[in-house]
Amino acid sequence: MKKEIEMILEKLEGFQSPKLYLEQYVTPSNLAAFIVTNAKLFGDLEIVVDLGCGTGILAIASAILGAFAIGVDVDVEALRIARRNAKKLGIEANFVACDVKDFKVKKRCTVIMNPPFGIQKRHADRVFLEKAFEIAEKIYTIHSAGSEEFVRRYAEKNCFAVTHVWRLTIPLRKTYSFHEKPFKEIAVEVFRIERKSCVSGGQDRKC
Ligand code: SAH
């Protein structure tokens, strides 16, 4: 199943003119396929919100596996491509133009995201994690290698727990003119995080 999804995702269009200040990079199709097939096995693919969806690969990959998918991004140009990508595959997915910090959703969902790593703008990934802690039951999120301690601590603080960490190396396609090689291997960590049910005042309650 993973290979088939990967081959479908290979056909998607990427950013036309990527914006460095938004840290726009497309998630490689094998990593997107890896995450959604795992999420499917965990039963986490009902309502999926892709925060910072860019050209839509994670939202579309989730929708291929049956999720009701919503992609959120501030960049309307990227969203136009995301909509085109979904249409080309005949996939239903919803795309919303909005800053992640202002996004609201009524039902608790699964967030699947590849947030900015915070290289251009320090802590840019925090807004994404905070929003995910607000709206999600389960979170799949991609970070640069070495983020584990920070992500675990931040999750605990928000009454969430990291259940899985996958350490992978992914090929990053040349996106900006300062990239010297067509591909660069980068080490990433992918986390599965879930909301804890906390005991308070003798009663089990959801945080
Ligand atoms: N999820 C896509 C793109 C990842 S790049 C993929 O996996 O291929 C990060 C994305 O976050 C970019 O598309 C960028 O426009 C978006 N972004 C950055 N800051 C944002 C913010 N504050 N609100 C919404 N989107 C944001």
XYZ file of C-alpha atoms and ligand atoms in Angstrom:
233
model
C 0.000 0.000 0.000
C 2.793 2.415 0.891
C 4.531 2.019 -2.460
C 1.300 2.626 -4.364
C 0.552 5.820 -2.469
C 4.111 6.964 -2.944
C 3.791 6.539 -6.707
C 0.578 8.563 -6.774
C 2.125 11.339 -4.683
C 5.171 11.476 -6.969
C 2.920 13.068 -9.584
C 1.966 16.059 -7.460
C 3.117 19.536 -8.317
C 5.428 21.325 -5.861
C 5.850 25.047 -5.047
C 6.146 27.281 -8.104
C 8.087 30.027 -6.398
C 8.915 28.788 -2.885
C 9.094 31.474 -0.213
C 12.102 31.129 2.027
C 10.645 33.168 4.900
C 7.795 30.627 5.124
C 10.298 27.749 4.943
C 8.490 26.121 2.054
C 9.733 22.640 1.271
C 7.750 19.737 -0.090
C 7.686 16.596 2.049
C 9.197 13.789 -0.072
C 6.500 11.398 -1.270
C 8.041 8.358 0.444
C 7.956 10.132 3.814
C 4.368 11.328 3.270
C 3.349 7.771 2.307
C 5.196 6.384 5.355
C 3.352 8.694 7.740
C -0.158 8.221 6.390
C 0.118 4.440 6.139
C 1.258 4.334 9.772
C -1.539 6.691 10.807
C -4.024 4.446 9.019
C -2.748 1.388 10.927
C -3.130 3.290 14.199
C -6.727 4.172 13.290
C -5.861 7.866 13.285
C -7.156 8.837 9.849
C -10.674 10.132 10.383
C -10.530 13.919 10.392
C -7.073 15.122 9.419
C -5.811 18.701 9.590
C -2.570 19.436 7.736
C -1.189 22.622 9.325
C 0.999 24.496 6.843
C -0.171 22.245 4.021
C 1.792 23.969 1.253
C 1.017 22.176 -1.991
C -1.100 19.683 -0.082
C 0.814 16.420 -0.109
C -0.001 15.340 3.481
C -3.686 16.315 3.276
C -4.067 14.598 -0.091
C -2.211 11.473 1.067
C -4.578 11.272 4.068
C -7.626 11.725 1.846
C -6.429 8.924 -0.443
C -6.619 6.652 2.609
C -10.157 7.762 3.387
C -9.696 10.704 5.750
C -11.770 13.860 5.713
C -8.814 16.174 5.124
C -8.360 19.889 5.675
C -5.198 21.731 4.652
C -4.365 25.126 6.153
C -1.774 27.576 4.835
C -1.165 31.328 4.753
C 0.116 31.215 1.208
C -2.730 31.443 -1.307
C -0.405 30.611 -4.180
C 0.517 27.309 -2.547
C -3.159 26.605 -1.846
C -4.003 27.110 -5.499
C -1.500 24.372 -6.351
C -2.841 22.164 -3.538
C -6.382 22.425 -4.936
C -5.096 21.651 -8.421
C -3.209 18.627 -7.070
C -6.317 17.233 -5.370
C -8.439 17.825 -8.448
C -5.932 16.125 -10.723
C -6.170 12.977 -8.598
C -9.951 13.260 -8.204
C -9.487 13.531 -4.438
C -11.799 15.487 -2.116
C -9.812 17.696 0.241
C -10.558 21.096 1.761
C -8.052 23.908 1.726
C -8.292 26.963 3.956
C -6.293 30.195 3.651
C -5.437 31.115 7.212
C -2.552 31.559 9.623
C -2.344 28.368 11.684
C -2.668 30.360 14.898
C -6.148 31.552 13.843
C -7.439 28.204 12.604
C -10.441 26.737 14.411
C -12.146 23.374 14.012
C -15.174 22.044 15.881
C -14.271 18.375 16.225
C -11.071 16.959 17.689
C -8.876 15.744 14.865
C -5.556 14.222 13.906
C -2.967 16.797 12.904
C -0.418 15.654 10.323
C 2.137 18.320 9.598
C 5.561 19.253 8.352
C 5.973 22.617 10.080
C 8.748 25.118 9.383
C 11.803 23.875 11.261
C 12.399 27.325 12.705
C 15.630 27.859 10.813
C 14.593 31.102 9.108
C 12.401 32.279 11.932
C 13.369 30.949 15.343
C 10.629 28.929 17.053
C 8.380 29.085 13.961
C 7.499 25.449 14.727
C 6.088 26.332 18.171
C 2.953 28.036 16.828
C 2.253 24.863 14.898
C 2.737 22.576 17.896
C 0.618 24.855 20.069
C -2.232 24.799 17.577
C -1.933 21.032 17.276
C -2.157 20.683 21.085
C -5.289 22.837 20.989
C -7.204 20.959 18.267
C -5.854 17.405 18.062
C -6.208 14.049 19.771
C -3.282 12.620 17.773
C -0.393 14.421 16.106
C 2.123 13.323 13.481
C 4.817 15.927 13.057
C 8.172 16.144 11.273
C 11.124 17.952 12.883
C 14.834 18.245 12.295
C 16.995 15.621 14.040
C 17.785 16.546 17.617
C 14.303 17.862 18.431
C 13.207 14.912 20.559
C 13.897 16.360 23.968
C 12.167 19.637 23.117
C 9.141 17.930 21.545
C 8.747 15.496 24.468
C 8.949 18.266 27.038
C 6.590 20.542 25.124
C 4.108 17.673 24.704
C 4.172 16.804 28.410
C 3.618 20.435 29.324
C 0.464 20.399 27.212
C -0.829 17.093 28.579
C 0.256 15.051 25.544
C 2.707 12.153 25.280
C 5.070 11.104 22.512
C 4.257 7.469 21.704
C 6.616 6.904 18.755
C 9.700 8.500 17.245
C 10.918 7.510 13.792
C 14.416 8.664 12.826
C 14.821 8.941 9.085
C 17.016 10.511 6.470
C 15.173 12.193 3.650
C 16.324 13.626 0.373
C 15.525 17.312 0.241
C 15.094 18.551 -3.298
C 16.964 21.703 -4.325
C 14.410 24.411 -3.556
C 16.334 27.659 -3.188
C 19.154 29.108 -5.263
C 21.599 28.875 -2.344
C 21.247 25.085 -2.404
C 24.322 23.814 -4.200
C 23.322 20.226 -4.947
C 20.134 18.892 -6.580
C 19.485 16.821 -3.440
C 20.672 17.001 0.104
C 20.135 14.273 2.663
C 18.771 15.593 5.929
C 18.096 13.748 9.150
C 14.608 14.158 10.565
C 12.519 12.877 13.433
C 8.867 12.043 12.956
C 6.768 11.959 16.116
C 3.433 10.383 16.936
C 1.966 12.241 19.892
C -1.320 11.627 21.666
C -3.483 13.458 24.161
C -3.253 12.007 27.649
C -6.254 11.371 29.755
C -5.401 13.007 33.079
C -6.635 12.126 36.517
C -7.878 15.165 38.389
C -9.895 15.310 41.605
C -10.456 11.556 41.550
C -12.202 11.787 38.201
C -10.800 10.771 34.885
C -10.932 13.749 32.638
C -9.567 14.654 29.270
C -7.102 17.473 29.478
N 3.072 20.590 4.440
C 3.731 20.870 3.167
C 4.611 22.112 3.214
C 5.640 22.156 4.316
S 6.556 23.662 4.287
C 4.482 19.643 2.760
O 4.590 18.781 3.622
O 4.950 19.526 1.649
C 5.760 24.626 5.575
C 4.462 25.282 5.140
O 3.975 26.061 6.236
C 4.594 26.242 3.973
O 3.679 25.924 2.971
C 4.280 27.639 4.564
O 3.608 28.495 3.673
C 3.416 27.262 5.747
N 3.416 28.239 6.828
C 4.488 28.808 7.437
N 4.089 29.604 8.447
C 2.717 29.529 8.488
C 1.712 30.084 9.339
N 2.035 30.882 10.345
N 0.413 29.765 9.096
C 0.079 28.935 8.074
N 0.995 28.369 7.245
C 2.298 28.648 7.451
